[in-house]
Coordinates of C-alpha atoms in Angstrom, one line a residue:
Chain N
M1 CA 131.5 -70.1 11.9
S2 CA 129.1 -71.0 8.9
V3 CA 131.1 -73.6 6.5
D4 CA 130.9 -71.6 4.2
N5 CA 133.1 -68.4 5.6
I6 CA 136.8 -68.9 4.6
I7 CA 138.0 -66.3 7.3
S8 CA 135.5 -64.9 9.8
V9 CA 137.7 -61.9 12.3
K10 CA 135.9 -61.1 15.8
N11 CA 136.7 -57.9 17.5
L12 CA 140.6 -58.1 16.4
H13 CA 142.4 -55.6 18.3
F14 CA 145.9 -54.8 17.2
R15 CA 148.2 -52.3 18.2
Y16 CA 152.6 -51.8 17.9
N17 CA 154.4 -50.9 20.7
A18 CA 151.7 -47.8 21.6
I19 CA 150.3 -46.9 18.2
E20 CA 146.2 -48.2 17.7
V21 CA 146.5 -50.0 14.1
L22 CA 143.4 -52.2 14.6
T23 CA 140.2 -51.8 16.5
D24 CA 137.5 -54.1 16.9
V25 CA 137.4 -54.9 13.3
S26 CA 134.8 -57.4 12.7
F27 CA 133.7 -59.8 9.6
D28 CA 133.4 -62.7 7.6
L29 CA 134.7 -63.7 4.7
K30 CA 131.9 -66.3 2.3
R31 CA 133.3 -68.5 -0.2
G32 CA 133.3 -67.0 -3.7
L33 CA 133.6 -63.5 -2.6
F34 CA 135.6 -61.4 -4.6
L35 CA 136.6 -59.6 -0.8
G36 CA 138.3 -55.5 -2.1
I37 CA 140.2 -54.1 0.9
V38 CA 140.5 -49.9 1.1
G39 CA 141.6 -48.0 2.9
P40 CA 143.8 -44.7 3.2
N41 CA 148.0 -44.9 4.0
G42 CA 148.1 -46.3 7.3
S43 CA 144.5 -47.4 8.0
G44 CA 146.0 -50.9 8.8
K45 CA 144.6 -53.1 5.1
T46 CA 148.7 -54.7 4.8
T47 CA 148.4 -55.6 9.0
L48 CA 144.9 -56.9 8.7
I49 CA 146.4 -59.3 6.1
R50 CA 149.3 -60.4 8.3
L51 CA 147.2 -61.1 10.8
I52 CA 144.8 -62.8 8.6
L53 CA 147.4 -65.2 7.7
G54 CA 149.2 -65.5 11.1
F55 CA 152.2 -63.2 10.6
V56 CA 151.3 -61.5 14.2
K57 CA 148.8 -62.2 16.9
P58 CA 146.5 -59.2 17.6
Q59 CA 146.5 -58.7 21.1
R60 CA 143.1 -59.6 21.4
G61 CA 140.0 -60.8 18.6
D62 CA 140.2 -63.7 16.8
V63 CA 140.7 -64.7 13.5
L64 CA 139.5 -68.4 12.4
I65 CA 141.0 -69.3 8.8
F66 CA 139.1 -72.0 6.9
G67 CA 138.1 -72.4 10.6
Y68 CA 140.9 -72.8 12.2
P69 CA 143.0 -70.3 14.0
P70 CA 145.9 -69.1 11.7
F71 CA 149.0 -71.0 14.1
L72 CA 147.0 -73.7 14.3
F73 CA 146.4 -74.0 10.4
N74 CA 148.3 -76.6 8.0
E75 CA 146.3 -76.5 5.1
W76 CA 148.7 -73.6 3.2
Y77 CA 148.1 -75.8 -0.3
R78 CA 144.8 -73.8 0.0
I79 CA 146.3 -70.1 -0.2
G80 CA 148.2 -68.2 -2.7
Y81 CA 150.0 -64.8 -1.2
L82 CA 150.6 -61.7 -3.5
P83 CA 152.4 -59.8 -1.0
Q84 CA 152.5 -55.8 -1.4
R85 CA 156.8 -56.7 -1.6
I86 CA 159.4 -59.4 -0.9
S87 CA 162.1 -58.9 1.4
I88 CA 165.2 -59.7 -1.0
S89 CA 166.9 -57.4 -3.8
E90 CA 165.6 -58.7 -6.7
S91 CA 167.7 -57.2 -9.0
H92 CA 170.6 -59.7 -7.6
F93 CA 168.5 -62.7 -7.1
P94 CA 170.4 -65.3 -9.0
A95 CA 167.2 -67.0 -9.8
K96 CA 164.9 -67.8 -13.3
V97 CA 161.5 -67.1 -14.2
K98 CA 160.0 -70.9 -13.8
E99 CA 162.4 -71.4 -10.5
I100 CA 160.6 -68.8 -8.9
V101 CA 156.6 -69.9 -9.8
S102 CA 157.7 -73.4 -9.0
L103 CA 158.1 -71.6 -5.6
G104 CA 154.1 -71.5 -5.4
L105 CA 154.1 -75.2 -5.6
L106 CA 155.7 -76.5 -3.1
A107 CA 152.7 -76.2 0.2
R108 CA 151.5 -78.8 -2.1
K109 CA 154.5 -80.8 -1.8
K110 CA 155.9 -83.3 0.6
S111 CA 159.8 -83.8 2.0
P112 CA 161.8 -83.6 0.3
K113 CA 160.4 -81.4 -2.6
R114 CA 160.3 -81.9 -6.6
I115 CA 159.6 -80.2 -9.3
S116 CA 158.5 -83.0 -12.3
R117 CA 158.1 -82.7 -15.6
S118 CA 153.6 -82.3 -15.2
D119 CA 154.8 -78.7 -12.5
L120 CA 156.9 -77.9 -15.3
I121 CA 153.5 -78.1 -17.7
M122 CA 151.4 -76.3 -15.5
I123 CA 153.7 -73.1 -14.6
D124 CA 154.0 -72.9 -19.0
R125 CA 150.4 -72.7 -18.4
H126 CA 150.2 -69.8 -15.8
L127 CA 152.6 -67.8 -17.5
D128 CA 150.9 -68.1 -20.5
T129 CA 148.0 -67.1 -19.5
L130 CA 149.3 -64.1 -17.8
G131 CA 151.3 -63.4 -21.5
I132 CA 154.5 -64.4 -20.2
L133 CA 155.7 -67.2 -21.1
H134 CA 158.5 -65.8 -23.4
L135 CA 160.4 -65.0 -20.3
R136 CA 160.6 -68.1 -18.9
D137 CA 163.7 -68.8 -19.1
K138 CA 164.8 -65.1 -18.3
F139 CA 166.6 -63.6 -15.0
I140 CA 164.8 -62.6 -12.1
G141 CA 167.1 -59.4 -12.2
E142 CA 166.3 -58.6 -15.7
L143 CA 162.9 -58.0 -15.9
S144 CA 160.7 -54.9 -15.7
G145 CA 159.1 -53.8 -12.4
G146 CA 155.9 -55.1 -14.6
Q147 CA 156.9 -58.2 -15.2
L148 CA 158.1 -59.6 -12.3
Q149 CA 154.6 -58.7 -10.7
R150 CA 153.4 -60.7 -13.2
V151 CA 156.1 -63.5 -11.8
L152 CA 154.2 -63.3 -8.9
I153 CA 151.5 -63.8 -9.2
A154 CA 151.6 -66.3 -11.3
K155 CA 153.8 -67.8 -8.3
A156 CA 150.4 -66.8 -6.6
M157 CA 148.0 -68.6 -8.3
V158 CA 149.9 -71.8 -10.0
N159 CA 149.0 -73.8 -7.6
D160 CA 145.5 -73.8 -7.7
P161 CA 144.2 -72.1 -4.2
E162 CA 141.2 -71.9 -3.0
L163 CA 141.3 -68.2 -1.7
L164 CA 143.9 -65.9 -3.3
I165 CA 145.4 -62.9 -1.3
L166 CA 147.1 -59.9 -3.3
D167 CA 148.0 -57.0 -1.7
E168 CA 148.2 -54.0 -4.0
P169 CA 149.1 -56.5 -6.7
T170 CA 148.1 -54.4 -9.9
T171 CA 150.8 -51.1 -8.6
A172 CA 153.8 -52.0 -11.1
L173 CA 151.6 -53.2 -13.6
D174 CA 150.5 -51.1 -17.5
P175 CA 146.9 -50.2 -17.8
E176 CA 146.3 -53.1 -20.2
T177 CA 148.3 -55.1 -18.0
R178 CA 145.9 -54.8 -15.3
E179 CA 142.7 -54.7 -17.2
R180 CA 143.6 -58.1 -18.2
F181 CA 145.0 -59.4 -15.4
L182 CA 141.6 -57.9 -13.4
D183 CA 140.1 -59.5 -15.9
L184 CA 141.6 -63.2 -15.2
L185 CA 140.8 -62.6 -11.4
R186 CA 136.7 -61.6 -12.5
S187 CA 136.8 -64.9 -14.8
S188 CA 138.6 -67.4 -11.8
N189 CA 136.3 -66.0 -9.2
A190 CA 133.1 -66.6 -11.6
E191 CA 134.3 -70.2 -13.3
K192 CA 136.4 -71.9 -9.9
N193 CA 134.3 -69.9 -7.3
L194 CA 137.9 -68.3 -5.7
T195 CA 137.9 -66.8 -3.2
I196 CA 139.6 -63.2 -3.8
I197 CA 141.0 -61.1 -1.2
M198 CA 142.5 -57.6 -2.9
I199 CA 143.9 -54.5 -1.5
T200 CA 144.5 -51.6 -3.7
H201 CA 144.1 -48.0 -2.8
D202 CA 142.6 -47.5 -7.0
I203 CA 138.4 -47.9 -5.8
G204 CA 137.0 -47.4 -9.0
M205 CA 138.6 -49.7 -10.3
I206 CA 138.6 -52.3 -7.5
G207 CA 134.1 -51.6 -7.4
R208 CA 134.9 -52.8 -11.4
Y209 CA 134.9 -56.1 -10.5
A210 CA 134.5 -56.8 -6.3
T211 CA 131.7 -58.6 -5.6
S212 CA 132.0 -56.7 -1.5
M213 CA 133.7 -53.8 -0.5
L214 CA 135.9 -53.5 2.6
Y215 CA 136.5 -50.0 3.8
L216 CA 139.4 -49.9 6.3
D217 CA 140.4 -47.0 8.6
K218 CA 141.9 -48.3 11.0
R219 CA 138.2 -49.6 12.2
L220 CA 135.9 -51.0 10.0
V221 CA 133.9 -48.2 8.2
F222 CA 131.5 -49.9 5.8
Y223 CA 131.7 -53.6 4.6
G224 CA 128.8 -53.8 2.0
S225 CA 129.0 -55.0 -2.3
F226 CA 130.2 -51.5 -4.0
E227 CA 126.6 -50.9 -5.0
S228 CA 125.9 -50.1 -1.8
F229 CA 129.0 -48.6 -1.2
C230 CA 127.6 -45.6 -3.4
G231 CA 124.8 -45.9 -2.0
S232 CA 125.4 -45.7 1.2
Q233 CA 124.5 -42.3 4.0
E234 CA 127.5 -43.4 6.5
M235 CA 130.2 -43.4 3.4
T236 CA 128.2 -40.0 2.4
D237 CA 129.0 -38.7 6.0
Y238 CA 132.6 -40.3 6.0
F239 CA 133.6 -39.1 2.5
G240 CA 131.1 -35.7 1.6
E241 CA 128.8 -36.3 -1.0
Y242 CA 131.7 -34.7 -3.3
S243 CA 134.4 -37.3 -3.2
Q244 CA 131.5 -40.1 -3.4
H245 CA 130.1 -38.8 -5.9
I246 CA 133.1 -38.6 -7.4
I247 CA 134.3 -42.5 -6.6
C248 CA 130.9 -43.5 -7.4
H249 CA 131.4 -42.1 -10.6
R250 CA 135.6 -42.4 -12.4
H251 CA 133.4 -46.0 -12.1
D252 CA 130.6 -45.8 -14.2
S253 CA 133.3 -44.2 -16.9
A254 CA 135.8 -46.4 -16.9
D255 CA 133.5 -49.3 -16.7
L256 CA 131.8 -47.7 -21.1
A257 CA 135.7 -47.7 -21.4
V258 CA 136.3 -50.8 -21.0
K259 CA 132.7 -51.4 -22.6
H260 CA 133.4 -49.3 -25.6
Chain P
M1 CA 208.4 -82.3 -9.3
E2 CA 207.6 -79.0 -6.9
I3 CA 204.1 -79.8 -6.6
L4 CA 205.3 -83.6 -6.2
D5 CA 207.5 -82.4 -3.5
L6 CA 204.0 -79.6 -2.2
L7 CA 202.2 -82.0 -1.8
S8 CA 204.2 -85.0 0.2
H9 CA 204.4 -82.6 3.4
G10 CA 201.4 -84.1 6.1
F11 CA 200.5 -80.6 6.5
I12 CA 200.6 -79.2 2.9
Q13 CA 198.0 -82.4 2.3
R14 CA 195.6 -81.7 5.9
A15 CA 196.1 -77.6 4.5
L16 CA 194.4 -78.7 1.4
I17 CA 191.6 -80.9 2.6
A18 CA 191.0 -79.1 4.8
G19 CA 190.9 -75.9 2.8
V20 CA 188.8 -77.3 -0.4
F21 CA 186.2 -78.5 3.2
I22 CA 186.1 -75.1 4.7
A23 CA 186.1 -73.2 1.1
I24 CA 183.1 -75.4 0.4
L25 CA 181.2 -74.7 3.3
C26 CA 182.0 -70.7 3.2
S27 CA 181.3 -70.5 -0.2
A28 CA 177.4 -72.6 -0.6
L29 CA 176.7 -70.7 3.1
G30 CA 177.9 -66.9 2.1
V31 CA 175.7 -67.6 -1.1
F32 CA 172.2 -68.1 1.8
L33 CA 173.9 -65.1 3.6
V34 CA 174.5 -62.1 0.5
L35 CA 171.5 -63.1 -0.6
R36 CA 169.6 -62.8 2.8
N37 CA 171.4 -59.1 3.9
L38 CA 173.5 -61.0 6.1
S39 CA 177.0 -60.7 4.9
Y40 CA 178.6 -58.9 7.7
I41 CA 177.4 -62.7 10.4
G42 CA 180.5 -63.1 9.9
D43 CA 182.7 -60.6 10.6
G44 CA 180.2 -60.6 13.3
L45 CA 180.5 -64.0 14.9
S46 CA 184.4 -63.8 14.3
H47 CA 185.1 -60.8 16.4
V48 CA 182.4 -62.7 19.0
A49 CA 185.3 -66.0 18.1
F50 CA 188.1 -63.7 19.7
G51 CA 186.8 -63.3 22.8
G52 CA 186.0 -67.1 23.0
V53 CA 189.2 -67.6 21.6
A54 CA 190.5 -65.2 24.7
L55 CA 188.1 -66.9 26.9
G56 CA 189.8 -69.9 26.6
M57 CA 193.1 -68.9 27.2
L58 CA 192.2 -67.4 30.5
F59 CA 190.8 -70.6 31.4
K60 CA 193.9 -72.4 30.0
A61 CA 191.4 -74.2 28.1
Y62 CA 191.4 -75.6 23.7
P63 CA 190.4 -72.3 22.7
L64 CA 187.9 -73.1 19.7
Y65 CA 186.1 -75.2 21.9
V66 CA 185.8 -72.4 23.7
A67 CA 184.8 -70.6 20.9
I68 CA 182.3 -72.9 19.7
P69 CA 179.5 -72.9 21.6
V70 CA 179.9 -69.2 22.6
V71 CA 180.2 -68.0 18.5
M72 CA 176.9 -70.9 18.1
L73 CA 174.9 -68.8 20.8
S74 CA 176.2 -66.2 20.1
A75 CA 174.4 -66.8 16.2
L76 CA 171.1 -67.6 17.7
G77 CA 170.6 -64.4 19.8
I78 CA 171.8 -62.0 16.2
M79 CA 168.3 -64.0 14.9
K80 CA 166.2 -63.6 18.5
L81 CA 167.4 -60.5 18.3
K82 CA 166.8 -59.1 14.7
E83 CA 163.3 -61.1 15.4
K84 CA 162.5 -59.0 18.5
T85 CA 163.4 -55.7 18.5
R86 CA 162.9 -55.4 14.6
L87 CA 166.3 -54.1 13.5
F88 CA 167.8 -54.2 10.8
S89 CA 170.4 -57.2 10.4
D90 CA 173.8 -55.0 10.3
A91 CA 172.2 -52.9 14.0
T92 CA 172.3 -56.4 15.9
I93 CA 175.2 -58.3 13.6
G94 CA 176.3 -55.2 14.7
I95 CA 175.2 -55.2 18.8
V96 CA 177.1 -58.5 19.3
S97 CA 180.4 -57.7 17.5
S98 CA 181.1 -54.8 19.6
L99 CA 180.4 -57.2 22.2
G100 CA 182.2 -60.0 21.4
V101 CA 185.8 -58.2 20.6
A102 CA 185.4 -55.7 24.1
S103 CA 184.9 -58.9 26.4
G104 CA 187.9 -60.1 24.1
V105 CA 189.8 -57.0 24.9
F106 CA 189.0 -57.3 28.3
I107 CA 189.5 -61.0 29.2
S108 CA 192.2 -60.8 27.7
S109 CA 193.5 -57.7 29.4
I110 CA 192.6 -59.9 33.1
A111 CA 195.1 -62.6 31.5
G112 CA 198.2 -60.2 31.2
G113 CA 197.6 -59.2 27.4
L114 CA 197.2 -60.0 24.1
N115 CA 199.1 -63.2 23.5
I116 CA 201.4 -64.6 20.4
D117 CA 198.1 -67.2 20.3
L118 CA 195.7 -64.9 20.1
F119 CA 197.6 -62.8 17.2
S120 CA 197.8 -66.1 15.5
Y121 CA 194.4 -66.9 15.6
L122 CA 193.3 -63.1 14.5
F123 CA 195.3 -63.6 11.0
G124 CA 195.2 -67.5 11.5
N125 CA 197.3 -70.0 9.2
I126 CA 195.5 -72.6 7.8
L127 CA 199.4 -74.3 7.3
A128 CA 198.6 -75.2 11.0
I129 CA 194.8 -77.0 10.5
N130 CA 195.3 -80.2 12.8
K131 CA 193.4 -83.9 12.1
E132 CA 191.0 -82.9 14.3
E133 CA 189.8 -79.2 12.9
V134 CA 190.7 -81.6 9.4
I135 CA 188.2 -84.2 10.3
I136 CA 185.5 -81.3 11.6
S137 CA 185.2 -79.7 8.4
I138 CA 185.0 -82.8 6.2
L139 CA 182.0 -83.9 8.1
M140 CA 180.7 -80.0 8.3
S141 CA 181.0 -79.7 4.5
I142 CA 179.1 -83.2 4.2
C143 CA 176.0 -82.0 6.1
L144 CA 175.6 -78.9 4.4
V145 CA 175.9 -80.2 1.3
I146 CA 173.3 -82.4 2.6
L147 CA 171.2 -80.1 3.5
I148 CA 171.2 -77.6 0.3
R149 CA 170.2 -81.2 -1.2
V150 CA 167.6 -82.5 1.1
L151 CA 166.0 -78.8 1.6
Y152 CA 166.9 -77.2 -1.6
H153 CA 163.7 -75.5 -2.1
E154 CA 162.5 -74.7 1.0
L155 CA 165.6 -73.0 0.9
L156 CA 165.7 -71.4 -2.1
Y157 CA 162.3 -70.0 -0.3
I158 CA 163.0 -68.4 2.5
T159 CA 166.3 -66.8 0.6
F160 CA 164.4 -64.9 -1.8
D161 CA 161.1 -64.4 0.5
E162 CA 160.2 -65.5 4.1
D163 CA 156.7 -64.7 4.5
S164 CA 155.8 -66.4 1.1
A165 CA 158.0 -69.1 2.5
R166 CA 156.4 -69.4 6.2
I167 CA 153.0 -69.5 4.0
S168 CA 153.6 -72.2 2.2
G169 CA 153.9 -74.2 5.5
I170 CA 157.7 -74.3 5.6
N171 CA 159.5 -74.2 8.6
V172 CA 161.0 -71.5 8.4
R173 CA 161.9 -71.1 11.8
T174 CA 163.6 -74.4 11.8
I175 CA 165.8 -74.4 9.2
N176 CA 167.2 -70.7 9.6
T177 CA 168.2 -71.9 13.5
I178 CA 170.4 -74.6 11.9
L179 CA 172.2 -72.1 9.3
Y180 CA 172.4 -69.7 12.0
L181 CA 174.1 -72.5 14.0
M182 CA 176.3 -73.7 10.6
A183 CA 177.7 -70.1 9.9
G184 CA 178.6 -70.4 13.4
L185 CA 180.4 -73.5 12.9
T186 CA 181.4 -72.1 9.8
V187 CA 183.5 -69.1 11.1
V188 CA 185.3 -70.3 13.9
L189 CA 186.6 -73.5 11.6
A190 CA 187.7 -70.3 9.0
M191 CA 188.8 -68.8 11.8
K192 CA 192.1 -70.9 12.2
A193 CA 191.9 -70.8 8.3
V194 CA 192.0 -67.8 7.0
G195 CA 192.5 -65.9 11.0
I196 CA 189.6 -63.1 11.7
L197 CA 190.2 -60.8 10.4
L198 CA 189.1 -62.1 6.5
V199 CA 186.5 -64.8 7.5
T200 CA 183.9 -62.7 6.4
A201 CA 186.3 -62.5 2.9
L202 CA 185.3 -66.2 2.6
L203 CA 181.4 -66.0 3.2
I204 CA 181.6 -62.8 0.6
L205 CA 183.6 -63.4 -2.2
P206 CA 183.0 -65.9 -3.4
P207 CA 179.1 -65.3 -3.7
V208 CA 179.3 -62.5 -4.9
T209 CA 181.8 -63.7 -7.7
A210 CA 179.1 -66.3 -8.2
L211 CA 176.4 -63.6 -8.3
Q212 CA 177.8 -61.9 -11.8
I213 CA 178.0 -64.6 -13.5
A214 CA 175.7 -67.5 -13.2
R215 CA 172.7 -67.3 -14.3
S216 CA 170.2 -69.7 -11.6
F217 CA 170.5 -70.7 -8.1
R218 CA 172.5 -74.3 -8.6
M219 CA 174.9 -72.9 -11.0
T220 CA 175.6 -69.2 -7.9
L221 CA 176.3 -72.7 -5.6
F222 CA 178.3 -73.8 -7.3
V223 CA 180.5 -71.3 -8.8
S224 CA 180.5 -69.8 -5.2
S225 CA 182.0 -72.8 -4.1
L226 CA 184.6 -73.1 -7.1
T227 CA 185.8 -69.9 -6.4
G228 CA 186.1 -70.5 -3.0
I229 CA 187.8 -73.4 -3.5
L230 CA 190.2 -72.5 -6.4
S231 CA 190.9 -69.7 -4.5
V232 CA 191.8 -71.4 -1.1
I233 CA 193.9 -74.1 -3.5
S234 CA 196.0 -70.9 -4.8
G235 CA 195.9 -69.9 -1.7
I236 CA 198.3 -72.7 0.2
V237 CA 200.3 -73.4 -2.9
L238 CA 201.4 -69.5 -3.1
S239 CA 202.4 -69.1 0.7
F240 CA 204.1 -72.3 0.4
L241 CA 205.9 -71.7 -2.5
F242 CA 206.9 -67.4 -2.0
D243 CA 206.7 -67.9 1.7
F244 CA 203.7 -65.3 1.6
P245 CA 201.0 -65.5 4.3
A246 CA 198.5 -68.1 3.4
G247 CA 194.9 -66.9 5.1
A248 CA 195.6 -62.9 3.2
T249 CA 197.1 -64.3 0.1
T250 CA 193.8 -66.7 -0.4
V251 CA 191.4 -63.3 0.0
L252 CA 193.9 -61.3 -2.5
I253 CA 193.2 -63.9 -4.9
N254 CA 189.5 -64.1 -4.2
F255 CA 189.2 -61.2 -5.8
I256 CA 191.0 -61.0 -8.5
F257 CA 188.8 -63.4 -9.0
F258 CA 185.6 -61.4 -8.8
I259 CA 187.3 -58.9 -10.7
I260 CA 187.5 -60.6 -13.3
A261 CA 183.8 -61.8 -12.6
F262 CA 182.8 -58.5 -12.5
G263 CA 184.6 -57.0 -16.0
F264 CA 182.7 -60.0 -17.5
K265 CA 179.8 -59.4 -16.8
S266 CA 180.4 -55.5 -17.7
L267 CA 181.1 -56.6 -21.1
L268 CA 178.5 -59.1 -21.5
Y269 CA 176.1 -56.2 -20.5
R270 CA 178.1 -53.8 -23.2
S271 CA 178.1 -56.7 -26.0
A272 CA 174.2 -56.5 -25.0
G273 CA 173.6 -52.6 -25.4
R274 CA 172.7 -52.8 -21.6
P275 CA 174.3 -51.4 -18.1
G276 CA 176.5 -53.5 -16.5

């Protein structure tokens, strides 16, 4: 694996019970890329992330993350992660926003883990960046879906990770917040060389921000830039010329809307 | 004067000391169980304890000494079953629980039917708690408080989201194993206090009461423990003064605390213009 590769996936196969979820997926992700993972429901996008993070083991194939198989990797502070959904009912969870965001700092700390005054300053800075500093002492059960999503994004980013993995982060966000968040990702990617993997259903939207696209449909259908995606005969064959045109046209018009 | 009389009895002193520590154990542990949709683990494990007690009686051993390993193994069994089968928590608890009751009934029928001793475990009697059980309650409570103090952030993270906690380098499996084992031991101790049928109440009512009014995770643990302690003390005192059953009185008082907290929360939300 090249030193520039943050993730390396080779011939990955994953089956759940008798159902084939991923078949022979291979790709390398270089440092500093902003990768958008797209594909229909049930195409294996979240499973691919779960395999990369070692939550599940593949039946065949290899995954390396920062050069290590996930089960041998222990530098978790290098990764920020926003799951598609969390395991608890957040409306009843008795914690304040700052408590939840502080959890994102634990990977860097040795036991017994303590949150310091400088940690609280860092938490405030990230809440401010995401426009939710005023929510810092709110109970998370009192937040709207969009506000909670921003809290979880702050938790994933507070550690200043080298790799940020986001599973459908924009679904609960209003258009203005979504643009602000994606602009933040773009600047972090450009200025801090932050490597980003983002799962989304919105191909047109991600095309304006991502430097690479990975289209998954139980197998790897396409991996390359958005421009090559729009010009790819393989994609034309897959989507049909009309659908491909719609996706790429939406991309252009949305881009214009933002610029003006 | 009557209260001083009350405290002069050795069995009341033991009941109060053990009761306070069992209340701390159940109430603090219950917060983690309730928030992780494991509320009924107490119910399931207490049914297993019934099987363990019956087994102890069959072999003429001290029932708790048999119930403790049986319940702790079953707690680990629930954890494994949940991991391996990917079933919902309530389904895995249901499997282990029904196995426990079926084994208990089967064993007691071999032993010649349910006897008075077995009934005493069903309904519990904290006033009959012995010195060893008091010591175990104190040691267990101290262990739990230390565990919460040292691993507070890890426990909070695992309770909030296991997957995210795991990729923060937290050893989720080890901490889960400790929690499940503690749940098993706590259930056996609480069984002695309120009986198999009411163990769940001690694990659920204080946390859900605290969840109505607490404004942080730390405060939830504190309010839950305080609610549990006050309920147990009131239960013991009232049972002595009015000849009420101690376990049932404790649970009913706990329920009253829950109603008060729920009413308080509803009023608070109404005055703030939000639904309760």
